[in-house]
Short mmCIF file of C-alpha atoms and ligand atoms in Angstrom, two decimals:
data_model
loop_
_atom_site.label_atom_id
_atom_site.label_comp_id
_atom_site.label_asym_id
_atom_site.label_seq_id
_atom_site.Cartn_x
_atom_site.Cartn_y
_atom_site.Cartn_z
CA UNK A 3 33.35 102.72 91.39
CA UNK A 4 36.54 103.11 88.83
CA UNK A 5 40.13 102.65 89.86
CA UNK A 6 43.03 104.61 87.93
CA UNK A 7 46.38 103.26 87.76
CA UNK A 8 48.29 106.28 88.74
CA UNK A 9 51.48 103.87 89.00
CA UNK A 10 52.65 100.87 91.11
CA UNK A 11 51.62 99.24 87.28
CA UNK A 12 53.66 95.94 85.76
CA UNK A 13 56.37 97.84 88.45
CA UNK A 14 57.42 98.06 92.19
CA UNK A 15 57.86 101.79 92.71
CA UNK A 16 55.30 104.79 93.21
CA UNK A 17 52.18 103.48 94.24
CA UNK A 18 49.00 105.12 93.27
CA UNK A 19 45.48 104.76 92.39
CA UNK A 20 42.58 106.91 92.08
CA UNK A 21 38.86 105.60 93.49
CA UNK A 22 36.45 107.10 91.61
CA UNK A 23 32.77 107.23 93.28
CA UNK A 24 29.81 108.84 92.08
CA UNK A 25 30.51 111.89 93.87
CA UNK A 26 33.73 111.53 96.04
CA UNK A 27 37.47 110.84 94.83
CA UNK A 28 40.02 109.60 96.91
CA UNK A 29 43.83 108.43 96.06
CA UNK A 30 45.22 105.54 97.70
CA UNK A 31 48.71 105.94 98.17
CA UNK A 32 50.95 108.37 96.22
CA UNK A 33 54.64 107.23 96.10
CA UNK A 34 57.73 108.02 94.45
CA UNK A 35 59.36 105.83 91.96
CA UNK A 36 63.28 105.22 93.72
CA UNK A 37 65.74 106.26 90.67
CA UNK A 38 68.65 108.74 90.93
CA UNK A 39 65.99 110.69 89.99
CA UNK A 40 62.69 109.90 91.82
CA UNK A 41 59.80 109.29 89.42
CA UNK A 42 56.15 110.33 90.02
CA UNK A 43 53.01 108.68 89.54
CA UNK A 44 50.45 110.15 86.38
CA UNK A 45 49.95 113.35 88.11
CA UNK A 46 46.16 114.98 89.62
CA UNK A 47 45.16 118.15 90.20
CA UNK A 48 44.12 118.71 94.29
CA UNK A 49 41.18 120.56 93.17
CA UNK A 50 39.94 116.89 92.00
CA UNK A 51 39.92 114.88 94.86
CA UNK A 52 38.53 114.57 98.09
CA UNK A 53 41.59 112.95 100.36
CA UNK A 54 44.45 111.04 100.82
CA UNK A 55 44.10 107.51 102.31
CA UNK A 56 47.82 106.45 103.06
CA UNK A 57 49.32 102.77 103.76
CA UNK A 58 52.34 102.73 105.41
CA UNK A 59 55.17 104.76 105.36
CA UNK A 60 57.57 103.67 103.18
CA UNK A 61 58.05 106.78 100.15
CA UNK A 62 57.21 104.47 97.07
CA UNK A 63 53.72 104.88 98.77
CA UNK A 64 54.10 107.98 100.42
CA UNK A 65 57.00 110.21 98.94
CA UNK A 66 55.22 111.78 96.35
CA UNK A 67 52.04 113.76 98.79
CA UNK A 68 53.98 116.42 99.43
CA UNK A 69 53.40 117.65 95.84
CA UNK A 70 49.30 118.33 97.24
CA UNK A 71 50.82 120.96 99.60
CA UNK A 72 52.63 123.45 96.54
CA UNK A 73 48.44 124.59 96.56
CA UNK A 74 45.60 124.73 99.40
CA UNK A 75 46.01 120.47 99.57
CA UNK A 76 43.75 117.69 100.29
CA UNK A 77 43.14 116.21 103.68
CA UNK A 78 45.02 112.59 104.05
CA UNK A 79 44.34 109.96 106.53
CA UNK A 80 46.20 107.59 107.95
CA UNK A 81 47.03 105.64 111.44
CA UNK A 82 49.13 107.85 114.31
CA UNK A 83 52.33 106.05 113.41
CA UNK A 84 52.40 105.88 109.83
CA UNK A 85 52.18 109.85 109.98
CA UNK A 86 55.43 109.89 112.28
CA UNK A 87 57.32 107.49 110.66
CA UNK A 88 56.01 109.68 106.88
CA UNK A 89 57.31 112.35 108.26
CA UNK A 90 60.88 110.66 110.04
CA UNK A 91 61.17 109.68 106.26
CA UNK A 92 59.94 112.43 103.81
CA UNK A 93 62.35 114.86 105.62
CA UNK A 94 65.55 112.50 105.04
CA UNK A 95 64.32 112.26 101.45
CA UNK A 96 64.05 116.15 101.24
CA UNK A 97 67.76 116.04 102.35
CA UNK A 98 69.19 113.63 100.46
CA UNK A 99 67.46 114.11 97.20
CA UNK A 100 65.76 117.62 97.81
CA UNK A 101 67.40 118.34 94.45
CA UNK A 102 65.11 116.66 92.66
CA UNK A 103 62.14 117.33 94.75
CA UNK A 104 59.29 119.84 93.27
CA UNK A 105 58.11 120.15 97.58
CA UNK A 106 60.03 121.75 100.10
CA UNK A 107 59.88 120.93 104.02
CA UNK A 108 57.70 123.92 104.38
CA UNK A 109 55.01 121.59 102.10
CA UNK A 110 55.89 118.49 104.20
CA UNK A 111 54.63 120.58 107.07
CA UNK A 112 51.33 121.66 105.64
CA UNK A 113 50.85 117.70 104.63
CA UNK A 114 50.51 117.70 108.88
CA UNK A 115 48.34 119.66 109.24
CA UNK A 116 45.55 118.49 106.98
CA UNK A 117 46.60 114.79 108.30
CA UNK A 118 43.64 112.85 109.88
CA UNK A 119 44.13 109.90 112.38
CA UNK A 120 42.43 106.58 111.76
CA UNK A 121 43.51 103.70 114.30
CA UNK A 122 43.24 100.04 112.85
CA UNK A 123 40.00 98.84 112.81
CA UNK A 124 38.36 102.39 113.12
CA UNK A 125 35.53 103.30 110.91
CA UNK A 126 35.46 106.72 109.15
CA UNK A 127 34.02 108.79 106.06
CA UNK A 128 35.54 110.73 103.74
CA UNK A 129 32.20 111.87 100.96
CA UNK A 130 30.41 108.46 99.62
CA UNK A 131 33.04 106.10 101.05
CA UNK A 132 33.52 104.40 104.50
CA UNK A 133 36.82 103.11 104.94
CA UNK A 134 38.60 101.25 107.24
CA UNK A 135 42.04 99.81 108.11
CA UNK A 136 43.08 96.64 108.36
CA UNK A 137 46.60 95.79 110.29
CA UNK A 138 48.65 94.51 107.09
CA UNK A 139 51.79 92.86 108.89
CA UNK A 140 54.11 95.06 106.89
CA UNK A 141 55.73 97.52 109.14
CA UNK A 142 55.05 99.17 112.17
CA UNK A 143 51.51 101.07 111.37
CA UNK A 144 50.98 99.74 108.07
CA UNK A 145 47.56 99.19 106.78
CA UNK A 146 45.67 97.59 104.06
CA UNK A 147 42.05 99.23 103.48
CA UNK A 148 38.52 98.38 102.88
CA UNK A 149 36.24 101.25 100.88
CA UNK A 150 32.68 101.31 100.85
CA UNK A 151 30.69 102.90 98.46
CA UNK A 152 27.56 102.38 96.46
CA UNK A 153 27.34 98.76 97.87
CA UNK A 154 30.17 97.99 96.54
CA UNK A 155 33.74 96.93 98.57
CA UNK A 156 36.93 97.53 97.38
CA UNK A 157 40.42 95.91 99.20
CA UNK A 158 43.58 97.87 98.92
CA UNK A 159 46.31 95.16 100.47
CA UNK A 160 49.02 97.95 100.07
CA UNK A 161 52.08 96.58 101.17
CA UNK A 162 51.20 93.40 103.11
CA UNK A 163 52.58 90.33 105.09
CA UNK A 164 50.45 87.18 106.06
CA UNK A 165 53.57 85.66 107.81
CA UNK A 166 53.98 87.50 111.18
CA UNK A 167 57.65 88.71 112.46
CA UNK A 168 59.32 88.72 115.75
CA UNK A 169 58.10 92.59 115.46
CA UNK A 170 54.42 92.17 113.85
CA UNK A 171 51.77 90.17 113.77
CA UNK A 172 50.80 88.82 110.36
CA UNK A 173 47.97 90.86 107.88
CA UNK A 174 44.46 90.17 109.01
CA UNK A 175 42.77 88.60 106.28
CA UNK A 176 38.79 89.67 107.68
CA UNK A 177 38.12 91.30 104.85
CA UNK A 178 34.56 90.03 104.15
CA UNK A 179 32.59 90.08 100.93
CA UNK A 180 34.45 91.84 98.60
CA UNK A 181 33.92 93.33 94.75
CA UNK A 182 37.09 94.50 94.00
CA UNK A 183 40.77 93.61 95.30
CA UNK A 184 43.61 96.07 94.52
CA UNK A 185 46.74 93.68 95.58
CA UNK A 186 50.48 93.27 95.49
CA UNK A 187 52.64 91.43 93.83
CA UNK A 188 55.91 92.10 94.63
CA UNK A 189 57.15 88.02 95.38
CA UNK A 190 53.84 86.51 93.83
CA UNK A 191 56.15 83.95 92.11
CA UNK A 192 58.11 82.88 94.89
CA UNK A 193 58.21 81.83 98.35
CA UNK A 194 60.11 83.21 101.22
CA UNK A 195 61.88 80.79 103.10
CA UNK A 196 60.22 79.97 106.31
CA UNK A 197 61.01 82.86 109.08
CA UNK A 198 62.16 80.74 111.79
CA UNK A 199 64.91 79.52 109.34
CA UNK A 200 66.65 82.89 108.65
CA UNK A 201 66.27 83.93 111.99
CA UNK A 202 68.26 80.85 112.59
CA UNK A 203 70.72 81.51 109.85
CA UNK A 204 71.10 85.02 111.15
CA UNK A 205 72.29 84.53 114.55
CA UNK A 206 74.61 81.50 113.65
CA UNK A 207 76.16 83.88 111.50
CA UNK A 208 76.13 86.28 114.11
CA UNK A 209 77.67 84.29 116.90
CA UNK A 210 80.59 82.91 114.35
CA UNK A 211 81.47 86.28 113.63
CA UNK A 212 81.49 87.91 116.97
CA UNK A 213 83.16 84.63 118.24
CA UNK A 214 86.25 85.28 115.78
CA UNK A 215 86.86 88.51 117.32
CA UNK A 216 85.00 90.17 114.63
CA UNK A 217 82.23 92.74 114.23
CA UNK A 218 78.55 92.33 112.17
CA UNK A 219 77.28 95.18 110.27
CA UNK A 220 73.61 94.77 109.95
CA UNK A 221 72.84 97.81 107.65
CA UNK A 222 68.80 98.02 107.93
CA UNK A 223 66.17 100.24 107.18
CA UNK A 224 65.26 102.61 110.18
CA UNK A 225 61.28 101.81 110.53
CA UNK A 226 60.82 98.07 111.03
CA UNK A 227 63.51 95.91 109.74
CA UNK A 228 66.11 97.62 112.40
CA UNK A 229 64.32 96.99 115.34
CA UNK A 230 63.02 93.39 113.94
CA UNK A 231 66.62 92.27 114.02
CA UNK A 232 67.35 93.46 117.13
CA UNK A 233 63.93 91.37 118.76
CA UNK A 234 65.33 88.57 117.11
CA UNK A 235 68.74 88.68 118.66
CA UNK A 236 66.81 89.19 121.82
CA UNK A 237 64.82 86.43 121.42
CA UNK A 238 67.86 84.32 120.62
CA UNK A 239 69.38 85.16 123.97
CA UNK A 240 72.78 86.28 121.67
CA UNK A 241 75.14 86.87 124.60
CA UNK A 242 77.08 89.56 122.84
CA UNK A 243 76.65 93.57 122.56
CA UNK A 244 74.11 94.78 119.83
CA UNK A 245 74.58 98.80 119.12
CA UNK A 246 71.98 100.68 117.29
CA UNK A 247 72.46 103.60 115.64
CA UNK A 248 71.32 106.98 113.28
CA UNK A 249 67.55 107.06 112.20
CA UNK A 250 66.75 103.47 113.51
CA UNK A 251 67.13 105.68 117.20
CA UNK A 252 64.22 108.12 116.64
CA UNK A 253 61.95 105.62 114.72
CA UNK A 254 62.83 103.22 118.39
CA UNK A 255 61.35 106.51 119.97
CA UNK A 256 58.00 106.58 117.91
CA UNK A 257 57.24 102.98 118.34
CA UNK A 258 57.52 103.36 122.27
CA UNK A 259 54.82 105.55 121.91
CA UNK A 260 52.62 103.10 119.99
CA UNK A 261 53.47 99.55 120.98
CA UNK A 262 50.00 98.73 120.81
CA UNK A 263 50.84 98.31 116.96
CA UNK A 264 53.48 95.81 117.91
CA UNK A 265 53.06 92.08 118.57
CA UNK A 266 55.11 91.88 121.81
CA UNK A 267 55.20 95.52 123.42
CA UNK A 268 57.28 94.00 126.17
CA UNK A 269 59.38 92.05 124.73
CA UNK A 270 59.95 95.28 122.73
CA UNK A 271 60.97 97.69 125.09
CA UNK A 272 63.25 94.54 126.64
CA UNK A 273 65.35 94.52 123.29
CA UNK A 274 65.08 98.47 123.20
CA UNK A 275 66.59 98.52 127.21
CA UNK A 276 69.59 96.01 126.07
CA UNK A 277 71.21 98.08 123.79
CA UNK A 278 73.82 99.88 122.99
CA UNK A 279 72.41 103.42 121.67
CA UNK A 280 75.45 105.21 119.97
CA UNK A 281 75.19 109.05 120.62
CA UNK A 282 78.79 110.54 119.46
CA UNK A 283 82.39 109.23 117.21
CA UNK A 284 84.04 108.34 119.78
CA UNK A 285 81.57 105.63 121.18
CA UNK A 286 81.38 105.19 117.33
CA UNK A 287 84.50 104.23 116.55
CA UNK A 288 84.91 102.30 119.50
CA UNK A 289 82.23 99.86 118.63
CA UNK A 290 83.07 99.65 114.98
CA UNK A 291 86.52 97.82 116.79
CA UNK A 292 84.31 95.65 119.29
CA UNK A 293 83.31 92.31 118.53
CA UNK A 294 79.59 92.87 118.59
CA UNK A 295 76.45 93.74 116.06
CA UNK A 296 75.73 96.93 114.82
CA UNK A 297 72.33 97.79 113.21
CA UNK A 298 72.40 100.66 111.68
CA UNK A 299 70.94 102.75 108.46
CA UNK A 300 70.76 103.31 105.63
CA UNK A 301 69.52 99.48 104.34
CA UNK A 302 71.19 99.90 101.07
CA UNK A 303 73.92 101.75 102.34
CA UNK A 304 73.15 104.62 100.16
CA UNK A 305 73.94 106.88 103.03
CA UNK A 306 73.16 107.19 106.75
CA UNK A 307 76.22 105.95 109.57
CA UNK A 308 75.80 102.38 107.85
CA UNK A 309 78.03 104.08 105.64
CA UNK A 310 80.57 105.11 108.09
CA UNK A 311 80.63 101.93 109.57
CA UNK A 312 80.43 99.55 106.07
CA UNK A 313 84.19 101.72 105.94
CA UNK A 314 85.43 100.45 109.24
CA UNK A 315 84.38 97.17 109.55
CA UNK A 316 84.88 95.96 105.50
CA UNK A 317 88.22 96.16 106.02
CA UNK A 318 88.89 93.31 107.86
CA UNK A 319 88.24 89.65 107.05
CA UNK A 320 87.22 88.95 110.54
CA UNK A 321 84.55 91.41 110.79
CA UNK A 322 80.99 90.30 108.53
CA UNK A 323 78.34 92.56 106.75
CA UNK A 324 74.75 90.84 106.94
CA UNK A 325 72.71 92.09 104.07
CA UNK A 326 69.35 91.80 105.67
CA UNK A 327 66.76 93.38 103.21
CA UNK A 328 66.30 93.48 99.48
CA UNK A 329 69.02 95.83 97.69
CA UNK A 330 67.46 97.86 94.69
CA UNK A 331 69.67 97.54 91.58
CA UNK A 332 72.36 100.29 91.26
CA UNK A 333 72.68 101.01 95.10
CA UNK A 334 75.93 100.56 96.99
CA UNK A 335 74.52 97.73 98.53
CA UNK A 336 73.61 95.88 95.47
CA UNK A 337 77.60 96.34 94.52
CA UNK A 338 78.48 94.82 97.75
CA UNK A 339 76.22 91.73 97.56
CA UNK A 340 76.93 90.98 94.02
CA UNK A 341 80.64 91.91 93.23
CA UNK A 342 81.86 92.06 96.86
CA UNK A 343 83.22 95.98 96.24
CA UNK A 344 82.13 99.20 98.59
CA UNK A 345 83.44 102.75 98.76
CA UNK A 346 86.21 103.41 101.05
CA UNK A 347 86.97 106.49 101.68
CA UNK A 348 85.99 107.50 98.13
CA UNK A 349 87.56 105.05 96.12
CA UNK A 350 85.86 101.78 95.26
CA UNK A 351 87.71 98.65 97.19
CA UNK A 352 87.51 94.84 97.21
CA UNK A 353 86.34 94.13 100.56
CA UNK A 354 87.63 91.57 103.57
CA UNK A 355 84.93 91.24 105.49
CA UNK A 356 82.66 88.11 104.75
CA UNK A 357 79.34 89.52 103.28
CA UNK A 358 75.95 87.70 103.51
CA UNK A 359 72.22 87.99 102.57
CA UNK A 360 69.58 86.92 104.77
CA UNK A 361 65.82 86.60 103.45
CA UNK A 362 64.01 88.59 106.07
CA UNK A 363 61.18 89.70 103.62
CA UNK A 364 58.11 92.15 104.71
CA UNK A 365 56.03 90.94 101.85
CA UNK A 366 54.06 88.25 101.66
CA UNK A 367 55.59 85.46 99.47
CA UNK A 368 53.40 83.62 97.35
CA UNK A 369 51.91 81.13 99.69
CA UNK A 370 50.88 83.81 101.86
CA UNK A 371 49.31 85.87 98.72
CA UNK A 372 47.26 82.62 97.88
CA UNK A 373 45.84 82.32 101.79
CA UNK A 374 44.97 86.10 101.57
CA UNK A 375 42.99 85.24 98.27
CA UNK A 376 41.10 81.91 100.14
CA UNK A 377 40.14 84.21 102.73
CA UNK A 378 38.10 86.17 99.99
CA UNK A 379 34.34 86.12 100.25
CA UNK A 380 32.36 86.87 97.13
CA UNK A 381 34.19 86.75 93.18
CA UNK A 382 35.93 90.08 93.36
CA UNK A 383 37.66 92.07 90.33
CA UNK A 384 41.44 91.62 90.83
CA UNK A 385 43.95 94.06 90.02
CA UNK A 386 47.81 92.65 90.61
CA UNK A 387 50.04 95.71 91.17
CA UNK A 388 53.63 96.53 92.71
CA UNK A 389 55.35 93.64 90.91
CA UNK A 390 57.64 93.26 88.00
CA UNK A 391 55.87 92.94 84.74
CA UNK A 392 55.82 89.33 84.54
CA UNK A 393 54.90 89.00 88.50
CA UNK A 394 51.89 91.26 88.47
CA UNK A 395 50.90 89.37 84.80
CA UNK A 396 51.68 85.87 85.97
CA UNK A 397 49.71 86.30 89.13
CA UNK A 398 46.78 87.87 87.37
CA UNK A 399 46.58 84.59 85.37
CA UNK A 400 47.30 82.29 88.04
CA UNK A 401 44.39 84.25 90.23
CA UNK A 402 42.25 83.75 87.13
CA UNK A 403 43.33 79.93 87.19
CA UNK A 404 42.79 79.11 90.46
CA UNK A 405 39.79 81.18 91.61
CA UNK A 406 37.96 81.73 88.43
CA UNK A 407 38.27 85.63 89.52
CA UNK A 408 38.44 88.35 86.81
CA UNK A 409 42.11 89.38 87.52
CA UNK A 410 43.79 91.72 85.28
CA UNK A 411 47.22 93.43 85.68
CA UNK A 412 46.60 97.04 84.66
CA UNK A 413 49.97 99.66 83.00
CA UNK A 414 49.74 103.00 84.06
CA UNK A 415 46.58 105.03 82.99
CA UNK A 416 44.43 102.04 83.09
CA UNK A 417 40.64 102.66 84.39
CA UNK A 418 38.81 99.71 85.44
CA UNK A 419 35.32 99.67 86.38
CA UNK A 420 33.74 97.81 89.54
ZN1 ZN B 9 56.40 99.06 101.92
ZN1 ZN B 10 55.85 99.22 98.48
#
């Protein structure tokens, strides 16, 4: 076996690597880069490989398939929900930043029909490899991957988290004996703080602001982090309304239909029954003026009705923004965090409102990453990936260190033979 570094090398964005077997080549992952203008991994031609095995969801593993579909395209393979939520998100890229896009929706739609379903845990072939997927903790459907070939067994962690969530169980770490371990890196230097903590944390700062007469803007991703923080207000018993709104409304509806993916399906459809779905500008602007929470995308407030809102509810120092997720540098939500300024209505403005960030990581923070590794059978090849250049270095030599593995951290273009 040979892995190419197709991307997702010394950096965070646009995950992609090429498994090379004696007869059969498969990518793992093939994500955009998340710039103004969205980067691509080292490009391959269809006509040279044999499928697509895909994560999770998110489009810095994801967002660049499409491209397979200009031609006759591959097959690609993934579980039931990461194909719905791809899709939920591929077509919001296409609108926001179609632009820049070399795929149309037309192309997203012939990515669905060569898609293949693998459940967790399922075994399947595609040429010389077996593969199968392991629940990786990250978001709803996410997997990591084991691929057989040759005798030899390669890990792919994708995006993973050994910690659990009110939403997910934690990554399973049954990997077995393995040869090769493709993992990320993304907070291999630091720890998270523990999760019972900022859930804590959160609804403190929740209940003060409601309790002033204010309103909470929780601006979160759609898939995952949206409905986490609503189980966790649930879980909290928070007395007050919680709204949801925009894209966070039709990933809800996916994940009813595959709460087997989830760690509490009850508890789940509990949180879902409690609240307040917003469906038109009146109810809107009505709730923007209640003292409640309102979850709603985009994360980084780069668009979506988080937007909308962010402009009714900064206004006012008795209102609060909770900054919930990490905010890519150069994003609206970046501005707010750091300097405390937002749009409003087109002109950039100080705002009132108190604004906070809360640690609620889906990655694996360094403790967990070590765990995974103990968990390893066998003296596997490393490869640290989807990390800043120093993480993905540092951990290769810590990995090294500790373990006595051969770790490397490979730049784009790399091959490295198992
Ligand atoms: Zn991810
Ligand atoms: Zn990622």
């Amino acid at each position: 076996m040979e892995v190419t570094a197709l991307g997702a090398a010394r950096q965070v964005g646009r995950s992609a690597f090429l498994l090379h077997g004696q007869s059969t080549k498969v990518l793992l992952d093939f994500g955009v880069q998340m710039e103004r203008e969205p980067v691509f991994p080292i490009h391959v031609q269809p006509k040279d490989i044999d499928g697509i095995l895909l994560s999770h969801a998110h489009l810095d593993h994801s967002g660049a398939a499409p491209v397979f579909y200009l031609s006759e395209g591959v097959d690609l393979y993934t579980t039931p929900p990461t194909a719905e939520f791809t899709r939920l998100l591929i077509e919001d890229f296409i609108k926001v930043s179609g632009f820049y896009l070399p795929f149309e929706y037309i192309d997203l739609l012939s990515m669905f029909k060569r898609t293949h379903y693998a459940d967790l845990y399922e075994v399947f072939k595609i040429g010389e490899f077996t593969v199968q997927f392991l629940d990786a903790g990250h978001i709803p459907g996410s997997a990591s991957m084991i691929v057989e070939a040759d005798g030899k067994r390669l890990l792919y962690t994708g995006d993973i988290n050994g910690a659990g969530t009110m939403l997910l169980n934690g990554a399973d770490y049954n990997f077995g004996e393995l040869d090769a371990i493709i993992t990320e890196s993304t907070y291999a230097l630091s720890d998270h703080k523990p999760r019972h903590e900022v859930e804590k944390e959160f609804v403190d700062y929740a209940r003060e602001i409601v309790e002033g007469g204010g309103t909470l803007l929780v601006p979160a991703f759609s898939v995952g982090r949206a409905q986490e923080i609503a189980c966790v207000l649930r879980a909290a018993k928070f007395p007050y309304p919680v709204a949801m709104d925009g894209m966070a409304l039709k990933a809800n509806e996916i994940l009813m239909r595959y709460q087997e993916y989830l760690k509490d399906p009850k508890e789940f459809r509990r949180t879902l029954e409690n609240i307040d779905i917003m469906e038109n500008w009146p109810q809107r602007k009505r709730m923007a003026k209640t003292p409640s929470v309102i979850i709603a995308p985009a994360g980084m407030l780069v668009g979506g009705l988080a937007v909308f809102y962010n402009e009714e509810i900064a206004t006012k120092d008795r209102n609060g923004i909770a900054i919930v997720a990490f905010q890519i540098p150069g994003t609206p939500g970046r501005t707010l965090l750091e300097k405390g300024i937002a749009l409003i209505r087109g002109k950039p403005k100080k705002v009132k409102a108190q604004v906070k960030r809360f640690d609620f990581s889906s990655h694996s923070g360094r403790k967990e990453l070590f765990e995974m590794l103990k968990a390893v059978r066998g003296s596997p090849k490393v490869m640290t990936v989807h990390g800043e250049e120093e993480y993905c270095t540092k951990f290769a030599a810590d990995i090294k260190e500790q373990f006595g593995f051969d770790a490397v951290a490979p730049v784009a273009g790399d091959v490295i033979k198992i």
